Amino acid sequence: MAQLSDDAFAFGGELMPVDDALALMAQRVRPVAGVERVALSRADGRILAQDLVAAIPLPPFDNSAVDGYAAATADLDPAGPTRLPVRGRVAAGHAAQDVVSGSAMRVFTGAPVPPGADIVFMQEDVTLQDDGAVSLPAGLRAGANLRRAGEDVAAGSVALPAGRRLRPQDLALAAAVGAAELPVRSALRVGVFSTGDELREPGEPLGPAQIYDSNRTLLGGLLGRLGVTVVDLGRLPDDRASLERSLRDAAAGHDLLVTSGGVSTGEEDHVRAAIAATGSLVFWRLAIKPGRPVALGVIAGTPLVGLPGNPVAVFVTGAHVLRPLVAQLRGETYAPPAGFPVRSGFDYRKKSGRREYVRVSLQAEPGGHVAVKHPQDGAGVLSSLTETAGLVELPEDALSVAPGDAVRFIPFGLLW
Ligand code: AMP
Ligand code: MG
């Protein structure tokens, strides 16, 4: 069986390694999206369009990192405790009224360091005397418990680089340097089609030989998580003329088109021919499993990704082609997820020259986590995605994996 289906692919020419496909994409695709300014509260997940240069230093002024007492090291005895009278008090949000000289000043976390002071003692390390003076221990250096102006971010430096996909911590940094809004790339408009005469909508009655379309739901959700505007373009029949018409029409109004199904070499697979007829084909077969038939084309300047029909192949090849393509189109800095090493809990044989992904769950064991392979590896088995935690990536040059071998695990949450 397996050999037969391999032969079916064989007359289509060489399989392209995933990295070569990514390099081609990087050459061919330029960012398209415009730029808009949005409030920080609306910027989570958006792509920063220009470097954010800090207008002020962070922190803006030298301040105390603790509740305690500020002093001048010149007043301290390096050999033993120093007794100093306490003069003045400064809390967060207020300026010191006195200068520290021959005395200590009560300070609170976040308060400006009073003039003359270059050290702060934590209140826990200080002994209060009956007359209100404090005894400060020896051994603390100048600068202790101080947060210097600009130590986090220097004024004029790049606080956030263009291309960053903004996360709450990035937005917090923008807020901390006083930016109320940020220039971000306009959301990409991505049109999603399914192809196949067998497909019906969930909720409709199912006829003989029909299945429900799950790929549009999958792709809508995955793309939605990326923060693009997903346009549901419905289902297309396995008919070349109507495919060509629909693709040509859709190319005009979208930044990217995505199809699933119909991209293989069967007589009923018309997507590749429709791309070639209406635009140009960049590649259409990748050395990846599950997957293989994955087309990248350009129709009237709009890129189109033709994903395979099987849902697991959509998920895996989408992560490797669609995800980086979205990044490229919106000027996003993106690196494929690195994952982390775990021990294999399974035996596996594979072909050289092809990258393979195994659906696994993780089991915690005394020696570390073990990747447990899902019992079903068919590319159409959707429950193999719902019952697992991520993918083990087996590189092109690997031939086999045995239990106990180190393998790279990529959680689903890092892929999309
Ligand atoms: P194809 O590449 O068109 O031959 O499709 C491969 C397999 O994926 C076939 O079993 C199709 O029925 C199935 N398939 C294609 N599109 C979808 C879809 N949108 N939802 C669920 N299964 C699909
Ligand atoms: Mg089909």
Tab-separated table of C-alpha atoms and ligand atoms in Angstrom:
chain	number	residue	atom	x	y	z
A	1	MET	CA	0.000	0.000	0.000
A	2	ALA	CA	2.629	2.463	1.161
A	3	GLN	CA	4.796	1.643	-1.844
A	4	LEU	CA	1.887	2.223	-4.199
A	5	SER	CA	1.136	5.638	-2.849
A	6	ASP	CA	4.842	6.510	-2.948
A	7	ASP	CA	4.851	5.533	-6.607
A	8	ALA	CA	1.872	7.752	-7.172
A	9	PHE	CA	4.064	10.658	-6.101
A	10	ALA	CA	7.145	9.426	-7.903
A	11	PHE	CA	6.340	10.821	-11.329
A	12	GLY	CA	6.005	14.315	-9.928
A	13	GLY	CA	9.747	14.878	-9.549
A	14	GLU	CA	11.917	15.478	-6.513
A	15	LEU	CA	10.529	16.253	-3.082
A	16	MET	CA	11.777	19.653	-1.928
A	17	PRO	CA	13.368	19.789	1.546
A	18	VAL	CA	11.408	22.000	3.965
A	19	ASP	CA	14.349	24.371	4.476
A	20	ASP	CA	14.736	24.919	0.735
A	21	ALA	CA	11.031	25.731	0.496
A	22	LEU	CA	11.404	28.280	3.324
A	23	ALA	CA	14.408	29.855	1.604
A	24	LEU	CA	12.414	30.150	-1.654
A	25	MET	CA	9.562	31.751	0.256
A	26	ALA	CA	11.920	34.248	1.865
A	27	GLN	CA	13.177	35.245	-1.593
A	28	ARG	CA	9.780	35.515	-3.243
A	29	VAL	CA	7.537	37.058	-0.588
A	30	ARG	CA	7.642	40.665	0.594
A	31	PRO	CA	5.601	42.205	3.423
A	32	VAL	CA	2.317	43.582	2.112
A	33	ALA	CA	0.472	44.919	5.101
A	34	GLY	CA	0.038	48.618	5.764
A	35	VAL	CA	0.655	50.286	9.109
A	36	GLU	CA	-1.818	51.650	11.644
A	37	ARG	CA	-1.430	53.097	15.139
A	38	VAL	CA	-3.298	51.286	17.901
A	39	ALA	CA	-3.693	51.827	21.633
A	40	LEU	CA	-1.699	49.464	23.842
A	41	SER	CA	-4.941	47.830	24.935
A	42	ARG	CA	-5.498	46.699	21.329
A	43	ALA	CA	-1.928	45.791	20.436
A	44	ASP	CA	-1.583	42.300	21.949
A	45	GLY	CA	-0.621	39.841	19.197
A	46	ARG	CA	-0.048	42.556	16.586
A	47	ILE	CA	3.243	43.003	14.715
A	48	LEU	CA	5.289	46.065	15.637
A	49	ALA	CA	5.932	47.992	12.410
A	50	GLN	CA	8.820	50.218	13.594
A	51	ASP	CA	11.425	50.016	16.327
A	52	LEU	CA	10.119	51.493	19.557
A	53	VAL	CA	12.838	53.894	20.719
A	54	ALA	CA	12.661	54.722	24.419
A	55	ALA	CA	11.862	58.417	24.879
A	56	ILE	CA	12.897	58.257	28.544
A	57	PRO	CA	15.244	56.097	30.570
A	58	LEU	CA	13.702	53.210	32.495
A	59	PRO	CA	13.572	53.612	35.406
A	60	PRO	CA	13.310	57.367	34.849
A	61	PHE	CA	15.275	58.219	38.042
A	62	ASP	CA	17.495	56.487	40.607
A	63	ASN	CA	15.192	54.876	43.153
A	64	SER	CA	15.173	52.554	46.101
A	65	ALA	CA	14.591	48.835	45.474
A	66	VAL	CA	13.552	48.206	49.096
A	67	ASP	CA	11.916	49.700	52.163
A	68	GLY	CA	14.754	50.863	54.444
A	69	TYR	CA	17.256	53.599	55.101
A	70	ALA	CA	19.327	55.586	52.615
A	71	ALA	CA	22.835	56.709	53.566
A	72	ALA	CA	26.116	57.971	52.081
A	73	THR	CA	28.945	55.411	52.044
A	74	ALA	CA	31.334	58.258	52.948
A	75	ASP	CA	29.605	58.366	56.366
A	76	LEU	CA	29.990	54.607	57.003
A	77	ASP	CA	32.630	52.767	58.989
A	78	PRO	CA	33.931	50.008	56.694
A	79	ALA	CA	35.086	47.935	59.668
A	80	GLY	CA	31.884	47.721	61.729
A	81	PRO	CA	28.323	48.948	62.265
A	82	THR	CA	27.677	52.682	61.905
A	83	ARG	CA	25.247	54.566	64.088
A	84	LEU	CA	23.509	57.464	62.317
A	85	PRO	CA	20.636	59.748	63.284
A	86	VAL	CA	17.585	59.503	61.001
A	87	ARG	CA	16.633	62.718	59.237
A	88	GLY	CA	13.856	62.915	56.677
A	89	ARG	CA	11.555	60.448	54.978
A	90	VAL	CA	10.709	59.856	51.322
A	91	ALA	CA	7.958	57.637	49.947
A	92	ALA	CA	7.204	56.506	46.355
A	93	GLY	CA	5.785	59.353	44.298
A	94	HIS	CA	7.382	62.064	46.452
A	95	ALA	CA	10.612	64.024	46.316
A	96	ALA	CA	13.111	64.044	49.195
A	97	GLN	CA	13.091	67.350	51.094
A	98	ASP	CA	16.512	66.847	52.698
A	99	VAL	CA	20.022	65.929	51.724
A	100	VAL	CA	21.625	62.838	53.216
A	101	SER	CA	24.800	63.896	54.992
A	102	GLY	CA	25.965	62.552	58.334
A	103	SER	CA	22.514	60.985	58.684
A	104	ALA	CA	20.269	58.266	57.296
A	105	MET	CA	16.894	58.859	55.639
A	106	ARG	CA	13.847	56.625	55.840
A	107	VAL	CA	12.993	55.485	52.262
A	108	PHE	CA	10.392	53.254	50.700
A	109	THR	CA	10.448	51.051	47.582
A	110	GLY	CA	10.217	53.131	44.407
A	111	ALA	CA	11.043	56.418	46.157
A	112	PRO	CA	13.706	58.620	44.530
A	113	VAL	CA	17.130	58.170	46.081
A	114	PRO	CA	17.645	61.329	48.152
A	115	PRO	CA	20.462	63.682	47.139
A	116	GLY	CA	23.762	62.670	48.768
A	117	ALA	CA	22.772	59.030	49.267
A	118	ASP	CA	24.466	56.206	47.356
A	119	ILE	CA	23.346	53.156	49.350
A	120	VAL	CA	20.107	51.821	50.843
A	121	PHE	CA	19.900	49.355	53.748
A	122	MET	CA	16.915	47.008	53.921
A	123	GLN	CA	14.901	47.696	57.058
A	124	GLU	CA	15.341	44.055	58.054
A	125	ASP	CA	19.149	44.585	58.257
A	126	VAL	CA	18.958	47.743	60.370
A	127	THR	CA	18.745	48.007	64.186
A	128	LEU	CA	16.574	50.828	65.500
A	129	GLN	CA	17.983	52.531	68.610
A	130	ASP	CA	15.908	53.893	71.507
A	131	ASP	CA	16.770	57.476	70.581
A	132	GLY	CA	15.493	56.980	67.017
A	133	ALA	CA	18.968	56.550	65.474
A	134	VAL	CA	19.772	53.499	63.331
A	135	SER	CA	22.683	51.087	63.425
A	136	LEU	CA	23.742	50.175	59.887
A	137	PRO	CA	25.760	46.977	59.335
A	138	ALA	CA	29.129	46.978	57.553
A	139	GLY	CA	29.800	45.046	54.360
A	140	LEU	CA	27.299	46.582	51.929
A	141	ARG	CA	28.754	48.326	48.865
A	142	ALA	CA	27.846	51.664	47.275
A	143	GLY	CA	24.870	51.174	44.942
A	144	ALA	CA	23.344	48.381	47.009
A	145	ASN	CA	19.534	48.249	46.801
A	146	LEU	CA	19.441	51.120	44.309
A	147	ARG	CA	17.852	50.944	40.874
A	148	ARG	CA	19.778	53.312	38.622
A	149	ALA	CA	18.043	55.466	35.998
A	150	GLY	CA	18.199	53.668	32.624
A	151	GLU	CA	19.476	50.359	34.023
A	152	ASP	CA	16.452	48.583	32.476
A	153	VAL	CA	16.283	50.559	29.205
A	154	ALA	CA	18.569	53.475	28.278
A	155	ALA	CA	16.934	56.591	26.827
A	156	GLY	CA	17.244	56.551	23.028
A	157	SER	CA	17.789	52.800	22.815
A	158	VAL	CA	15.515	50.328	21.014
A	159	ALA	CA	13.086	49.031	23.636
A	160	LEU	CA	11.222	46.789	21.140
A	161	PRO	CA	12.417	45.862	17.647
A	162	ALA	CA	10.255	46.162	14.521
A	163	GLY	CA	8.828	42.768	13.586
A	164	ARG	CA	8.130	41.715	17.159
A	165	ARG	CA	4.820	39.966	17.650
A	166	LEU	CA	3.679	41.889	20.677
A	167	ARG	CA	2.983	40.065	23.918
A	168	PRO	CA	1.659	41.504	27.176
A	169	GLN	CA	5.214	41.861	28.521
A	170	ASP	CA	6.213	43.851	25.411
A	171	LEU	CA	3.209	46.112	25.873
A	172	ALA	CA	4.117	46.589	29.524
A	173	LEU	CA	7.579	47.757	28.469
A	174	ALA	CA	6.040	50.151	25.942
A	175	ALA	CA	3.799	51.529	28.691
A	176	ALA	CA	6.769	51.869	31.050
A	177	VAL	CA	8.600	54.105	28.568
A	178	GLY	CA	5.435	56.159	28.085
A	179	ALA	CA	4.135	54.986	24.690
A	180	ALA	CA	0.313	55.158	24.630
A	181	GLU	CA	-0.023	53.635	21.183
A	182	LEU	CA	2.177	51.703	18.777
A	183	PRO	CA	2.548	51.461	14.988
A	184	VAL	CA	1.525	47.940	13.995
A	185	ARG	CA	1.035	46.146	10.709
A	186	SER	CA	-2.527	46.060	9.410
A	187	ALA	CA	-4.081	42.628	9.881
A	188	LEU	CA	-3.614	40.384	6.844
A	189	ARG	CA	-6.790	39.324	5.042
A	190	VAL	CA	-6.540	35.588	4.519
A	191	GLY	CA	-9.152	33.776	2.421
A	192	VAL	CA	-9.718	30.088	3.187
A	193	PHE	CA	-11.268	27.555	0.802
A	194	SER	CA	-11.898	23.839	1.094
A	195	THR	CA	-11.993	21.665	-2.011
A	196	GLY	CA	-13.782	18.381	-2.550
A	197	ASP	CA	-17.091	17.090	-3.888
A	198	GLU	CA	-17.448	14.953	-0.744
A	199	LEU	CA	-17.612	17.863	1.705
A	200	ARG	CA	-20.665	19.079	3.577
A	201	GLU	CA	-21.152	21.700	6.277
A	202	PRO	CA	-21.494	20.539	9.883
A	203	GLY	CA	-25.170	20.838	10.752
A	204	GLU	CA	-26.286	19.686	7.304
A	205	PRO	CA	-27.521	16.135	6.741
A	206	LEU	CA	-24.774	13.811	5.508
A	207	GLY	CA	-25.421	11.878	2.306
A	208	PRO	CA	-23.722	8.648	1.270
A	209	ALA	CA	-20.023	9.125	0.416
A	210	GLN	CA	-19.995	12.497	2.102
A	211	ILE	CA	-17.960	13.815	5.054
A	212	TYR	CA	-18.125	17.025	7.022
A	213	ASP	CA	-15.621	19.737	6.200
A	214	SER	CA	-13.313	20.010	9.207
A	215	ASN	CA	-10.368	21.764	7.540
A	216	ARG	CA	-12.068	25.164	7.322
A	217	THR	CA	-12.788	24.992	11.033
A	218	LEU	CA	-9.188	23.942	11.724
A	219	LEU	CA	-7.629	26.612	9.506
A	220	GLY	CA	-10.028	29.308	10.689
A	221	GLY	CA	-9.019	28.606	14.266
A	222	LEU	CA	-5.279	28.341	13.611
A	223	LEU	CA	-5.171	31.481	11.493
A	224	GLY	CA	-7.429	33.298	13.933
A	225	ARG	CA	-4.896	32.594	16.681
A	226	LEU	CA	-2.241	34.247	14.561
A	227	GLY	CA	-4.323	37.416	14.589
A	228	VAL	CA	-5.041	37.572	10.868
A	229	THR	CA	-8.490	38.406	9.493
A	230	VAL	CA	-9.867	35.081	8.295
A	231	VAL	CA	-12.323	35.249	5.400
A	232	ASP	CA	-14.282	32.019	4.977
A	233	LEU	CA	-14.587	31.484	1.214
A	234	GLY	CA	-16.491	28.223	1.489
A	235	ARG	CA	-16.143	24.961	-0.406
A	236	LEU	CA	-15.093	24.447	-4.005
A	237	PRO	CA	-16.042	21.449	-6.148
A	238	ASP	CA	-13.444	19.181	-7.765
A	239	ASP	CA	-13.804	20.992	-11.053
A	240	ARG	CA	-10.871	22.701	-12.677
A	241	ALA	CA	-12.745	25.505	-14.425
A	242	SER	CA	-14.665	26.536	-11.342
A	243	LEU	CA	-11.475	26.345	-9.215
A	244	GLU	CA	-9.646	28.631	-11.638
A	245	ARG	CA	-12.499	31.125	-11.613
A	246	SER	CA	-12.785	31.153	-7.821
A	247	LEU	CA	-9.042	31.469	-7.215
A	248	ARG	CA	-8.675	34.288	-9.733
A	249	ASP	CA	-11.627	36.190	-8.234
A	250	ALA	CA	-10.417	35.711	-4.657
A	251	ALA	CA	-6.832	36.760	-5.379
A	252	ALA	CA	-7.933	40.359	-5.857
A	253	GLY	CA	-9.384	40.929	-2.399
A	254	HIS	CA	-6.960	39.065	-0.148
A	255	ASP	CA	-3.346	39.192	1.008
A	256	LEU	CA	-3.141	35.401	1.064
A	257	LEU	CA	-5.282	32.469	-0.077
A	258	VAL	CA	-5.294	29.037	1.532
A	259	THR	CA	-6.899	25.915	0.114
A	260	SER	CA	-6.983	22.370	1.401
A	261	GLY	CA	-7.382	19.205	-0.618
A	262	GLY	CA	-7.087	18.539	-4.331
A	263	VAL	CA	-3.383	19.248	-4.524
A	264	SER	CA	-2.135	15.713	-5.041
A	265	THR	CA	-1.635	13.930	-8.356
A	266	GLY	CA	-4.962	12.128	-8.694
A	267	GLU	CA	-7.253	12.866	-11.617
A	268	GLU	CA	-9.609	14.660	-9.259
A	269	ASP	CA	-6.852	16.902	-7.868
A	270	HIS	CA	-7.126	20.169	-9.764
A	271	VAL	CA	-5.640	22.783	-7.440
A	272	ARG	CA	-2.079	22.559	-8.741
A	273	ALA	CA	-3.195	22.831	-12.367
A	274	ALA	CA	-5.525	25.710	-11.476
A	275	ILE	CA	-2.648	27.611	-9.851
A	276	ALA	CA	-0.389	26.964	-12.832
A	277	ALA	CA	-3.123	28.142	-15.209
A	278	THR	CA	-4.051	31.307	-13.303
A	279	GLY	CA	-0.645	32.250	-11.909
A	280	SER	CA	2.673	30.579	-11.173
A	281	LEU	CA	3.666	27.595	-9.080
A	282	VAL	CA	6.696	28.073	-6.771
A	283	PHE	CA	6.738	24.527	-5.386
A	284	TRP	CA	4.211	21.775	-4.812
A	285	ARG	CA	5.857	18.798	-3.148
A	286	LEU	CA	7.723	18.912	0.133
A	287	ALA	CA	9.867	16.256	1.804
A	288	ILE	CA	7.630	16.199	4.876
A	289	LYS	CA	5.370	13.599	6.462
A	290	PRO	CA	2.515	13.870	7.127
A	291	GLY	CA	2.079	16.106	4.130
A	292	ARG	CA	4.017	15.992	0.883
A	293	PRO	CA	1.677	17.679	-1.549
A	294	VAL	CA	1.876	21.312	-0.408
A	295	ALA	CA	1.743	23.929	-3.122
A	296	LEU	CA	2.905	27.507	-3.003
A	297	GLY	CA	1.740	29.632	-5.886
A	298	VAL	CA	1.229	33.260	-6.773
A	299	ILE	CA	-1.970	34.411	-8.478
A	300	ALA	CA	-2.082	38.029	-9.646
A	301	GLY	CA	0.509	38.912	-7.010
A	302	THR	CA	-1.339	37.153	-4.180
A	303	PRO	CA	0.352	34.107	-2.683
A	304	LEU	CA	-1.656	30.925	-2.377
A	305	VAL	CA	-0.860	27.944	-0.192
A	306	GLY	CA	-2.444	24.702	-1.345
A	307	LEU	CA	-2.446	22.384	1.666
A	308	PRO	CA	-3.210	18.661	1.515
A	309	GLY	CA	-6.702	17.395	2.292
A	310	ASN	CA	-6.052	15.184	5.291
A	311	PRO	CA	-6.595	17.200	8.477
A	312	VAL	CA	-3.374	16.092	10.223
A	313	ALA	CA	-1.399	17.001	7.111
A	314	VAL	CA	-3.140	20.404	7.111
A	315	PHE	CA	-2.048	20.949	10.703
A	316	VAL	CA	1.579	19.861	10.208
A	317	THR	CA	2.313	21.338	6.786
A	318	GLY	CA	0.403	24.474	7.745
A	319	ALA	CA	2.776	24.966	10.670
A	320	HIS	CA	5.750	24.685	8.324
A	321	VAL	CA	4.588	26.627	5.298
A	322	LEU	CA	1.569	28.725	6.192
A	323	ARG	CA	2.871	29.939	9.565
A	324	PRO	CA	6.195	31.301	8.190
A	325	LEU	CA	4.424	32.700	5.121
A	326	VAL	CA	2.052	34.702	7.318
A	327	ALA	CA	5.121	35.999	9.171
A	328	GLN	CA	6.834	37.026	5.958
A	329	LEU	CA	3.748	38.795	4.620
A	330	ARG	CA	3.302	40.896	7.730
A	331	GLY	CA	6.954	41.663	8.396
A	332	GLU	CA	7.034	39.506	11.506
A	333	THR	CA	10.328	38.228	12.893
A	334	TYR	CA	9.748	34.498	13.104
A	335	ALA	CA	11.892	31.461	13.829
A	336	PRO	CA	10.485	27.937	13.706
A	337	PRO	CA	9.916	26.658	17.249
A	338	ALA	CA	12.956	24.916	18.690
A	339	GLY	CA	11.115	22.590	21.058
A	340	PHE	CA	13.123	20.675	23.617
A	341	PRO	CA	14.697	17.232	24.020
A	342	VAL	CA	12.745	14.346	25.574
A	343	ARG	CA	13.254	10.586	25.471
A	344	SER	CA	11.476	8.535	22.868
A	345	GLY	CA	9.028	5.966	24.164
A	346	PHE	CA	8.615	4.362	20.734
A	347	ASP	CA	10.286	2.543	17.855
A	348	TYR	CA	10.114	4.232	14.473
A	349	ARG	CA	11.627	3.750	11.017
A	350	LYS	CA	11.698	6.417	8.373
A	351	LYS	CA	13.094	7.315	4.985
A	352	SER	CA	16.247	9.363	4.709
A	353	GLY	CA	15.814	12.805	3.157
A	354	ARG	CA	12.347	13.388	4.581
A	355	ARG	CA	11.383	15.234	7.740
A	356	GLU	CA	8.760	13.359	9.732
A	357	TYR	CA	6.513	14.401	12.580
A	358	VAL	CA	5.118	11.956	15.121
A	359	ARG	CA	2.108	12.868	17.266
A	360	VAL	CA	2.931	12.189	20.903
A	361	SER	CA	1.810	12.780	24.457
A	362	LEU	CA	4.310	13.334	27.249
A	363	GLN	CA	4.673	11.087	30.234
A	364	ALA	CA	6.600	12.287	33.292
A	365	GLU	CA	9.105	9.653	34.457
A	366	PRO	CA	11.942	9.764	36.983
A	367	GLY	CA	14.609	10.275	34.294
A	368	GLY	CA	12.645	13.045	32.525
A	369	HIS	CA	9.764	13.212	30.082
A	370	VAL	CA	9.056	10.387	27.668
A	371	ALA	CA	7.261	10.909	24.342
A	372	VAL	CA	4.471	8.366	23.881
A	373	LYS	CA	3.387	7.901	20.285
A	374	HIS	CA	-0.300	7.984	19.440
A	375	PRO	CA	-1.375	4.488	18.335
A	376	GLN	CA	-2.858	5.763	15.056
A	377	ASP	CA	-0.634	7.546	12.560
A	378	GLY	CA	-2.990	8.008	9.624
A	379	ALA	CA	-2.953	11.566	8.270
A	380	GLY	CA	-6.740	11.587	8.408
A	381	VAL	CA	-7.033	10.624	12.089
A	382	LEU	CA	-8.162	13.836	13.770
A	383	SER	CA	-8.306	12.288	17.243
A	384	SER	CA	-4.528	11.794	16.999
A	385	LEU	CA	-4.329	15.591	17.305
A	386	THR	CA	-6.903	15.969	20.070
A	387	GLU	CA	-5.403	13.223	22.245
A	388	THR	CA	-1.753	14.327	22.051
A	389	ALA	CA	0.350	17.253	23.290
A	390	GLY	CA	2.661	17.930	20.382
A	391	LEU	CA	4.977	16.607	17.705
A	392	VAL	CA	8.306	14.841	17.778
A	393	GLU	CA	10.410	16.066	14.873
A	394	LEU	CA	12.616	13.488	13.158
A	395	PRO	CA	15.141	15.249	10.924
A	396	GLU	CA	15.891	14.446	7.279
A	397	ASP	CA	19.018	12.386	8.024
A	398	ALA	CA	17.440	10.209	10.746
A	399	LEU	CA	16.597	6.620	9.765
A	400	SER	CA	15.206	5.133	12.941
A	401	VAL	CA	14.364	5.909	16.538
A	402	ALA	CA	14.426	3.457	19.439
A	403	PRO	CA	12.943	3.766	22.937
A	404	GLY	CA	15.273	5.861	25.113
A	405	ASP	CA	16.732	7.879	22.210
A	406	ALA	CA	16.773	11.644	22.616
A	407	VAL	CA	14.191	13.258	20.313
A	408	ARG	CA	12.990	16.826	19.873
A	409	PHE	CA	9.492	17.568	21.164
A	410	ILE	CA	7.527	20.600	19.960
A	411	PRO	CA	4.367	21.361	21.948
A	412	PHE	CA	1.332	22.272	19.824
A	413	GLY	CA	1.214	25.641	21.545
A	414	LEU	CA	4.564	26.636	20.014
A	415	LEU	CA	3.554	25.681	16.482
A	416	TRP	CA	0.594	27.998	16.097
B	1	AMP	P1	-7.455	15.114	-1.294
B	1	AMP	O1	-6.054	15.650	-1.144
B	1	AMP	O2	-8.381	16.129	-1.845
B	1	AMP	O3	-7.453	13.852	-2.054
B	1	AMP	O4	-7.944	14.778	0.174
B	1	AMP	C1	-7.306	13.818	0.974
B	1	AMP	C2	-8.256	13.320	2.039
B	1	AMP	O5	-8.595	14.413	2.883
B	1	AMP	C3	-9.538	12.772	1.510
B	1	AMP	O6	-9.913	11.669	2.299
B	1	AMP	C4	-10.519	13.914	1.688
B	1	AMP	O7	-11.858	13.481	1.807
B	1	AMP	C5	-10.012	14.540	2.970
B	1	AMP	N1	-10.383	15.954	3.026
B	1	AMP	C6	-10.164	16.849	2.046
B	1	AMP	N2	-10.637	18.046	2.411
B	1	AMP	C7	-11.172	17.899	3.634
B	1	AMP	C8	-11.827	18.790	4.534
B	1	AMP	N3	-12.022	20.064	4.217
B	1	AMP	N4	-12.250	18.308	5.735
B	1	AMP	C9	-12.028	17.009	6.051
B	1	AMP	N5	-11.403	16.138	5.244
B	1	AMP	C10	-10.995	16.563	4.039
B	2	MG	MG	-10.164	16.086	-2.713
